[in-house]
Amino acid sequence: MLSRLPCAPRTAPAPWSRRWSVVAVGAALVAVGCAPLVDPQDVVSTERSVVDAPVEDGGELVIGLEDEPDALDPTLATTLVGRNVFISMCEKLYDVDADLELVPELAADAPEISDDGLRVTIPLREDDIQFNDGTPFTAEAVKQSLDRHRELPGSMRATELSAVESVEVVDDHTIELDLSRPYPPLQSILADRAGMILSPTALDELGEDFAQDPVCVGPFQYVERVAQDRIVLERSEDYYASDEVPLERVVYRPIPDDVTRLANLRSGQLDVVQNVSPDDVTTVSAEDGLELLNQPSLQYMGITVNVLNADGLDEEPRSPETVMAEHPELREALSLTLDRDAINDVVFSGLYQPACGPIPPISAYATEETQACPEHDLDRARELVAESGLPTPIRIEMMIPNDPISMRLGQVLQAMAAEADFDLRLQPTEFATGVAEGRAGNFDTYIQGWSGRPDPDGNIGQFHVRGGSNNYGGNFTEETDELIQAAAEETDEERRRELYSELVPTLRDGNSIIYLYRNQIYHAHRDDTAGVVTYPDGLIRVVNAGHVAGE
């Protein structure tokens, strides 16, 4: 395990070495326990598991997830842990490769787009593909799933597919999408849950209860789910490439506690774990018997402020009449109290990245403007608090995940905010409950993350437009809605980059999401397992995985 002794700042003075670092950081570390400061360059790791090691046919792979997934229904699901299950059982029209390039999966080729950008034709694979219940994969099945994603009440895919006006069957292996506006991100959208195609037989039988027995096209098929214990998948004999899938079973176990999850990996009760804690990355990277998977990330974490979601996402926008909703200057002040470099060092051992916007630095649309952060400016934060005219300290409730790392983050945020007379009250909340409360608008502020998408619109539109499926804060303006739509419609890459360079600072100034940091992906598996692959999307791919032959 990593030493918890070196709590002092590094030899070279950090940019945050002010009174805060002496007093508030010290108090926070006493409260939560010291995190070591390590150099990410010292972390020895592999970008992805060695995939060409021979593996045995058959056997079971047990994967430890960091939380319990939500509904196993691609139309309704919202979580990254759920996406880690879907990747093994629900193929999509498109996928991403290791370089985040879009590649066909159930589609036969890239979409054909009309000159005006309003008609998208997608050819489908013709090689006798079946769903995992034996139902043939056809254009009619694709239409039924896409229409369900667009139209089912409560669909989390509706915003993503809002540009699609209709889906038409051209022939058994071709569909056509008519759009209300040009929408270049569409192929990227169809490389995630909006592009997952569900068995029409299962949909007809189960309807809104599809999550009780989900059926897709995939290497593994659903067997059972025991809440808070396991999700079990088995190799599908109906899968078009089943003879190329080594494993017989994959079992996903939700284990929210980082220490317990890693202990179970070391003991052999788990074969793979999602998200090694930053406290343990250096140790795991050099530990005999374990392999660390290290990838840059599309993810971000931030503070979502409830500005206009008093009654829930399905209702008309309304202010919750809290100080943070009614005083934009206080949202700015809170952001200015936060030293993101210090947060990364103290909470995450320097292994993550400070973040101040929704576009990751590995994106083709990353620019100086989209990556810029506001300065840590306590003087200005105090001025803004004074300008609000409210009595101090100003109390703010913050819903936060109840795991140890998040609680450490919360206590550091408390210490920073207190320097500008904020009284930040933490409300530790179990993951699934937090998602439900967020959708319902039952929060003041909320520590919330996003697993990220390759196209910037996937990280922006649904969080910042009116009625966006993930806009838990409810905030929108006509100006930003127009900019978001203009950037999403733009087909010229350079012009699109310019639009995001204008849009992201506008979103940042609004502070409806106060961006904090960007995760680095650190998954791990035992060295008697091979073929486990992860990309910057954070998903653990095991279609070619298995136990090393002869081990």
XYZ file of C-alpha atoms in Angstrom:
551
model
C 0.000 0.000 0.000
C 1.086 3.588 -0.508
C 2.648 5.399 2.379
C 0.399 8.005 3.985
C 3.277 9.878 5.615
C 4.388 12.505 3.048
C 1.756 15.163 3.678
C 3.899 18.231 3.182
C 3.872 20.182 -0.097
C 6.437 19.246 -2.722
C 9.849 20.890 -2.520
C 9.047 23.343 -5.312
C 6.340 25.782 -4.136
C 3.003 24.927 -5.697
C 0.928 27.741 -7.205
C -1.625 27.226 -4.449
C 0.881 27.737 -1.586
C -1.036 30.469 0.208
C -2.743 30.736 3.573
C -5.300 28.209 2.328
C -2.672 25.530 1.809
C -1.279 26.055 5.314
C -4.537 26.187 7.232
C -7.398 24.709 5.244
C -5.546 21.889 3.509
C -4.058 20.882 6.814
C -7.495 20.782 8.414
C -8.943 18.801 5.534
C -6.123 16.245 5.627
C -6.474 15.777 9.361
C -10.159 15.072 8.775
C -9.832 12.630 5.897
C -6.336 11.164 6.117
C -3.326 12.171 4.085
C -3.177 11.303 0.389
C 0.320 10.862 -1.034
C 1.449 13.214 -3.774
C 2.970 11.200 -6.617
C 4.196 12.041 -10.063
C 1.910 10.519 -12.752
C 5.028 9.966 -14.866
C 6.243 7.478 -12.252
C 3.195 5.261 -12.756
C 4.272 2.208 -14.722
C 1.329 0.813 -16.639
C 0.090 -0.650 -19.861
C -2.192 1.227 -22.222
C -4.246 -1.932 -22.613
C -3.877 -5.567 -21.705
C -1.765 -7.820 -23.908
C -4.443 -9.229 -26.187
C -2.443 -11.865 -28.049
C -1.632 -14.127 -25.080
C -3.319 -17.512 -25.652
C -6.392 -17.977 -23.475
C -8.396 -21.012 -22.531
C -11.835 -21.659 -23.976
C -14.576 -21.408 -21.392
C -14.460 -20.277 -17.818
C -15.876 -17.316 -15.937
C -14.620 -13.750 -15.608
C -15.718 -11.772 -12.544
C -15.589 -7.977 -12.826
C -15.847 -5.631 -9.859
C -17.837 -2.479 -10.668
C -17.598 0.673 -8.584
C -21.390 1.004 -8.222
C -24.686 -0.744 -8.874
C -25.860 -0.112 -12.469
C -29.245 1.447 -13.062
C -31.875 -0.129 -15.359
C -30.442 -2.461 -18.017
C -32.553 -0.763 -20.662
C -30.523 1.271 -23.180
C -33.436 3.686 -23.657
C -33.632 4.583 -19.965
C -30.121 3.972 -18.611
C -27.848 6.787 -17.448
C -24.760 5.340 -15.750
C -21.188 4.474 -16.722
C -21.335 1.252 -14.712
C -24.374 0.276 -16.768
C -22.493 1.008 -19.987
C -19.793 -1.397 -18.776
C -22.412 -4.164 -18.736
C -24.008 -3.139 -22.037
C -20.656 -3.320 -23.852
C -20.744 -7.119 -23.382
C -24.363 -7.747 -24.357
C -25.740 -4.958 -26.583
C -23.964 -4.101 -29.820
C -24.617 -0.776 -31.517
C -24.835 0.491 -35.052
C -21.337 1.944 -34.562
C -18.530 1.700 -32.027
C -15.257 3.490 -31.324
C -11.796 1.995 -31.676
C -8.736 2.563 -29.490
C -8.166 5.963 -31.124
C -11.843 6.971 -30.695
C -12.419 6.667 -34.439
C -15.941 5.590 -35.363
C -16.212 2.089 -36.849
C -19.237 0.058 -38.023
C -20.602 -2.588 -35.672
C -24.163 -3.587 -36.660
C -24.029 -1.095 -39.517
C -22.190 -2.291 -42.610
C -20.498 1.036 -43.357
C -20.420 4.725 -42.482
C -23.661 6.673 -43.027
C -24.375 8.227 -46.399
C -25.423 11.852 -45.903
C -27.348 13.928 -48.426
C -25.915 17.204 -49.707
C -28.243 19.236 -47.492
C -27.377 17.090 -44.454
C -31.030 16.253 -43.793
C -31.114 12.627 -44.937
C -28.890 9.929 -43.464
C -28.854 6.452 -44.993
C -27.326 3.614 -42.982
C -26.528 0.230 -44.559
C -26.911 -2.707 -42.181
C -24.963 -5.926 -41.983
C -26.436 -8.785 -44.001
C -24.629 -11.832 -42.594
C -27.591 -13.583 -40.903
C -27.273 -11.695 -37.639
C -29.669 -12.679 -34.866
C -30.638 -11.256 -31.522
C -29.819 -13.377 -28.497
C -33.330 -14.858 -28.564
C -32.989 -15.999 -32.182
C -35.017 -13.116 -33.653
C -33.542 -11.983 -37.017
C -31.752 -8.613 -37.084
C -33.517 -6.497 -39.738
C -34.122 -2.890 -40.694
C -37.576 -3.134 -39.100
C -35.959 -4.073 -35.800
C -33.595 -1.093 -36.089
C -36.507 1.248 -36.756
C -38.454 -0.088 -33.764
C -35.495 0.478 -31.404
C -34.634 3.947 -32.731
C -38.285 5.022 -32.517
C -38.425 3.728 -28.948
C -35.255 5.654 -28.031
C -36.836 8.790 -29.527
C -40.390 8.484 -28.239
C -40.660 6.384 -25.063
C -41.737 8.601 -22.129
C -38.751 9.193 -19.889
C -36.263 8.198 -22.583
C -32.740 9.358 -21.836
C -31.943 9.110 -25.552
C -34.613 11.576 -26.698
C -32.336 14.621 -26.460
C -29.508 12.793 -28.221
C -31.817 11.917 -31.139
C -33.818 15.153 -31.152
C -32.632 16.035 -34.667
C -34.204 12.834 -36.049
C -37.721 13.485 -37.363
C -38.428 10.004 -38.702
C -36.861 6.601 -39.300
C -37.830 4.781 -42.491
C -37.120 1.265 -43.728
C -35.673 1.317 -47.255
C -35.222 -2.469 -47.487
C -34.339 -5.340 -45.150
C -30.807 -4.045 -44.709
C -31.093 -0.273 -45.078
C -32.640 2.449 -42.958
C -33.053 6.135 -43.655
C -33.187 8.895 -41.058
C -34.802 12.208 -41.937
C -33.451 15.084 -39.871
C -34.871 18.462 -38.922
C -31.407 19.993 -39.178
C -27.915 18.868 -40.197
C -26.411 16.949 -37.296
C -22.785 15.777 -37.772
C -22.598 14.188 -34.265
C -25.264 11.615 -35.201
C -22.865 8.769 -36.039
C -21.102 9.302 -32.704
C -24.474 9.249 -30.924
C -25.253 5.927 -32.606
C -21.993 4.535 -31.208
C -23.504 4.444 -27.729
C -26.843 3.541 -26.133
C -28.881 5.439 -28.738
C -27.438 3.045 -31.325
C -28.165 -0.149 -29.356
C -30.745 -2.274 -31.141
C -33.139 -4.290 -28.994
C -34.925 -7.519 -29.855
C -38.395 -6.689 -31.231
C -39.682 -9.937 -29.740
C -38.528 -8.915 -26.275
C -39.847 -5.376 -26.739
C -43.271 -6.672 -27.791
C -43.398 -9.019 -24.786
C -41.952 -6.740 -22.108
C -42.534 -3.156 -23.282
C -41.418 -0.743 -20.576
C -40.199 -3.719 -18.504
C -37.475 -4.579 -21.028
C -34.806 -4.194 -18.305
C -36.191 -7.268 -16.528
C -34.892 -9.534 -19.324
C -32.941 -7.426 -21.839
C -32.181 -9.001 -25.222
C -29.825 -7.483 -27.815
C -27.249 -8.637 -30.344
C -24.089 -9.331 -28.380
C -21.378 -11.812 -27.469
C -23.031 -12.450 -24.087
C -26.698 -12.715 -23.140
C -28.462 -11.738 -19.953
C -29.105 -14.504 -17.421
C -29.967 -12.917 -14.081
C -29.602 -9.914 -11.828
C -29.527 -9.984 -8.042
C -29.684 -6.404 -6.770
C -26.557 -5.223 -4.935
C -24.872 -8.574 -5.614
C -24.389 -9.625 -9.256
C -25.361 -9.405 -12.905
C -24.690 -12.630 -14.800
C -24.180 -12.950 -18.562
C -23.466 -16.112 -20.575
C -21.916 -16.572 -23.995
C -24.650 -16.368 -26.635
C -24.861 -19.194 -29.138
C -26.956 -16.876 -31.337
C -24.110 -14.359 -31.623
C -22.721 -14.174 -35.156
C -19.144 -14.635 -33.913
C -19.785 -16.873 -30.900
C -16.993 -19.257 -31.928
C -14.521 -16.388 -31.410
C -15.644 -15.644 -27.820
C -13.491 -17.580 -25.314
C -15.406 -16.979 -22.073
C -18.482 -18.931 -21.023
C -19.717 -16.455 -18.421
C -19.147 -12.895 -17.263
C -20.278 -11.859 -13.786
C -20.437 -8.196 -12.738
C -20.347 -7.476 -9.010
C -21.044 -3.967 -7.646
C -18.490 -3.181 -4.904
C -18.551 0.579 -4.151
C -15.705 0.501 -1.615
C -12.344 0.917 -3.386
C -10.390 -0.933 -0.682
C -12.721 -3.941 -0.727
C -12.765 -4.073 -4.513
C -8.966 -4.117 -4.717
C -8.674 -6.654 -1.887
C -11.011 -8.971 -3.784
C -8.856 -8.610 -6.895
C -5.735 -9.494 -4.948
C -7.402 -12.527 -3.351
C -8.669 -13.839 -6.690
C -12.380 -13.353 -5.969
C -12.374 -10.805 -8.810
C -10.512 -11.034 -12.113
C -10.943 -7.391 -13.185
C -11.788 -4.161 -11.349
C -13.154 -0.878 -12.584
C -11.328 2.214 -11.300
C -8.406 1.666 -8.978
C -8.363 4.444 -6.378
C -5.662 7.104 -6.943
C -4.324 6.142 -3.505
C -3.465 2.675 -4.853
C -2.414 3.364 -8.456
C 1.344 3.499 -7.836
C 1.311 0.305 -5.791
C -0.866 -1.620 -8.251
C 1.232 -0.496 -11.219
C 4.276 -2.264 -9.757
C 2.566 -5.152 -7.969
C 3.356 -8.723 -8.997
C 0.270 -10.559 -10.187
C -1.657 -7.461 -11.281
C -1.863 -5.487 -14.528
C -2.855 -1.802 -14.494
C -4.706 -0.386 -17.505
C -3.989 3.330 -17.852
C -5.804 5.513 -20.379
C -6.599 9.220 -20.783
C -10.248 9.917 -20.260
C -13.219 11.659 -21.833
C -14.748 11.981 -18.365
C -15.263 14.976 -16.127
C -16.604 15.669 -12.656
C -18.221 18.892 -11.578
C -20.635 20.632 -9.248
C -24.084 20.832 -10.835
C -26.067 23.767 -9.446
C -29.850 23.508 -9.338
C -30.844 26.690 -11.133
C -34.185 25.800 -12.753
C -35.067 22.234 -11.740
C -37.350 22.739 -8.766
C -39.912 20.132 -9.870
C -37.965 17.479 -11.795
C -36.710 17.058 -15.345
C -40.129 16.196 -16.776
C -41.716 19.436 -15.544
C -41.488 23.037 -16.718
C -38.328 24.858 -15.593
C -38.736 26.661 -12.272
C -36.235 28.128 -9.830
C -35.894 26.269 -6.512
C -35.520 29.725 -4.883
C -32.189 28.961 -3.264
C -29.334 31.425 -2.924
C -27.293 29.598 -5.575
C -30.175 29.612 -8.036
C -31.055 33.258 -7.484
C -27.541 34.730 -7.271
C -25.287 33.975 -10.255
C -22.557 36.010 -8.563
C -22.450 33.391 -5.796
C -21.985 30.598 -8.354
C -19.050 32.556 -9.756
C -17.693 33.175 -6.272
C -17.837 29.460 -5.420
C -15.941 28.611 -8.603
C -13.263 31.202 -7.796
C -12.648 29.690 -4.357
C -11.616 26.382 -5.931
C -7.957 25.719 -6.641
C -8.239 22.841 -9.089
C -4.515 22.051 -9.067
C -4.610 21.706 -5.295
C -7.729 19.510 -5.496
C -5.919 17.187 -7.899
C -2.829 17.017 -5.682
C -4.560 16.611 -2.335
C -7.492 14.393 -3.275
C -6.159 12.437 -6.258
C -2.419 12.270 -5.592
C -1.788 14.384 -8.703
C -3.000 11.554 -10.955
C -6.013 13.289 -12.520
C -6.297 16.560 -14.490
C -7.892 19.845 -13.469
C -10.832 20.567 -15.761
C -12.885 23.666 -16.468
C -15.065 22.570 -19.358
C -16.802 19.666 -21.075
C -14.293 19.109 -23.922
C -11.332 16.881 -23.020
C -7.792 17.835 -24.084
C -7.571 14.701 -26.275
C -10.470 15.953 -28.417
C -9.893 17.320 -31.911
C -11.988 20.298 -30.750
C -9.796 21.159 -27.784
C -8.490 24.721 -28.009
C -6.875 27.182 -25.640
C -10.299 28.711 -25.015
C -12.056 25.402 -24.241
C -9.296 24.264 -21.872
C -8.783 27.520 -19.938
C -9.579 27.663 -16.223
C -10.599 30.682 -14.152
C -7.911 31.698 -11.695
C -8.192 30.787 -8.062
C -9.087 34.272 -6.800
C -10.226 34.502 -3.188
C -10.249 38.301 -3.169
C -12.692 38.448 -6.065
C -14.763 35.620 -4.551
C -15.120 37.596 -1.315
C -16.106 40.707 -3.271
C -18.862 38.770 -5.057
C -20.147 37.343 -1.777
C -20.303 40.883 -0.378
C -22.088 42.132 -3.521
C -24.843 39.528 -2.987
C -25.887 41.450 0.139
C -26.646 38.179 1.957
C -25.612 37.524 5.566
C -22.565 35.295 5.921
C -21.641 32.531 6.148
C -23.746 31.562 3.150
C -25.045 28.041 3.598
C -24.978 25.681 0.599
C -26.167 22.074 0.635
C -24.100 19.711 -1.512
C -25.256 16.196 -2.428
C -22.157 14.054 -2.834
C -21.438 10.337 -3.387
C -20.780 8.561 -0.099
C -17.535 6.804 -1.061
C -14.290 7.748 0.758
C -12.616 9.558 -2.167
C -15.702 11.688 -2.813
C -15.944 12.513 0.876
C -12.291 13.579 0.850
C -13.112 15.786 -2.156
C -16.098 17.237 -0.325
C -14.098 18.140 2.751
C -11.427 19.861 0.655
C -14.167 21.799 -1.157
C -15.614 22.770 2.221
C -12.262 24.131 3.364
C -11.743 26.113 0.160
C -15.264 27.554 0.079
C -15.053 28.585 3.734
C -12.268 31.017 2.803
C -14.938 33.145 1.065
C -17.573 32.760 3.811
C -19.459 29.809 2.338
C -20.805 27.190 4.738
C -20.779 24.079 2.540
C -22.871 21.291 4.079
C -22.224 17.805 2.650
C -25.089 15.369 2.077
C -23.479 11.946 1.481
C -25.781 9.959 -0.794
C -25.722 6.438 -2.218
C -25.052 6.490 -5.970
C -28.422 5.328 -7.360
C -30.317 7.504 -4.870
C -28.246 10.503 -5.949
C -29.186 9.961 -9.591
C -32.882 9.759 -8.687
C -32.729 12.837 -6.466
C -30.814 14.722 -9.147
C -33.463 14.000 -11.779
C -36.187 15.001 -9.328
C -34.467 18.308 -8.562
C -34.141 17.530 -4.865
C -30.781 19.188 -4.361
C -29.059 22.545 -4.068
C -25.716 21.506 -5.535
C -24.637 18.017 -6.622
C -21.223 16.454 -7.282
C -21.939 14.735 -10.574
C -19.818 13.259 -13.351
C -20.095 12.325 -16.987
C -18.251 9.487 -18.694
C -17.781 11.561 -21.837
C -18.336 11.109 -25.556
C -15.943 11.522 -28.506
C -18.045 14.265 -30.113
C -18.302 17.484 -28.055
C -22.060 17.733 -28.496
C -22.418 14.508 -26.525
C -20.803 16.276 -23.551
C -22.695 19.544 -23.900
C -26.155 19.438 -25.474
C -28.027 17.247 -23.036
C -26.525 19.122 -20.043
C -27.152 22.713 -21.075
C -30.204 22.974 -23.353
C -33.763 23.396 -22.187
C -35.245 19.967 -21.505
C -31.892 18.214 -21.871
C -32.082 14.618 -20.612
C -29.089 15.127 -18.294
C -29.669 18.792 -17.476
C -30.211 18.112 -13.764
C -29.596 21.773 -12.969
C -32.269 22.782 -15.489
C -30.313 25.850 -16.587
C -30.469 27.187 -20.151
C -30.375 30.489 -22.005
C -31.479 31.380 -25.517
C -27.923 32.446 -26.321
C -26.313 29.164 -25.286
C -29.100 27.057 -26.838
C -28.465 28.781 -30.170
C -24.698 28.353 -29.890
C -25.035 24.672 -28.946
C -27.271 24.011 -31.936
C -25.055 26.006 -34.306
C -21.935 24.102 -33.208
C -23.688 20.747 -33.508
C -24.951 21.554 -37.033
C -21.664 22.872 -38.390
C -20.037 20.523 -40.911
C -16.761 22.432 -41.337
C -14.388 21.180 -38.620
C -12.411 24.407 -38.267
C -15.550 26.538 -38.027
C -16.985 24.068 -35.520
C -13.836 24.378 -33.429
C -14.279 28.165 -33.444
C -17.889 27.842 -32.300
C -16.899 25.654 -29.359
C -14.167 28.146 -28.487
C -16.950 30.717 -28.137
C -19.490 28.431 -26.495
C -17.458 26.779 -23.732
C -16.325 30.058 -22.057
C -19.968 31.187 -22.104
C -21.043 27.984 -20.343
C -18.147 28.320 -17.907
C -19.155 31.886 -17.038
C -22.706 30.742 -16.287
C -21.435 28.252 -13.677
C -24.504 26.020 -13.838
C -21.870 23.273 -13.887
C -18.671 24.181 -12.051
C -16.165 21.826 -13.649
C -13.569 20.369 -11.272
C -11.386 17.627 -12.709
C -11.007 14.992 -15.393
C -10.385 11.384 -14.394
C -7.545 9.319 -15.729
C -8.714 5.738 -16.295
C -7.063 3.185 -14.045
C -8.617 -0.283 -14.341
C -6.765 -3.437 -13.299
C -6.869 -7.201 -13.762
C -4.966 -10.242 -12.571
C -2.051 -11.356 -14.686
C -3.610 -14.797 -15.265
C -6.203 -12.986 -17.399
C -5.547 -11.628 -20.896
C -7.470 -9.850 -23.623
C -9.071 -7.231 -21.331
C -9.161 -3.958 -23.243
C -10.082 -0.411 -22.267
C -10.220 2.741 -24.389
C -10.571 6.402 -23.344
C -14.347 5.867 -23.169
C -13.663 3.988 -19.924
C -15.458 0.777 -20.926
C -13.987 -2.626 -20.070
C -14.137 -4.811 -23.174
C -13.907 -8.565 -22.589
C -15.178 -10.131 -25.829
C -11.683 -11.565 -26.476
C -10.710 -12.001 -22.834
C -10.079 -15.207 -20.961
C -7.819 -16.957 -18.509
C -4.295 -17.439 -19.785
C -3.782 -20.959 -21.090
C -1.728 -23.111 -18.759
C -1.989 -20.725 -15.810
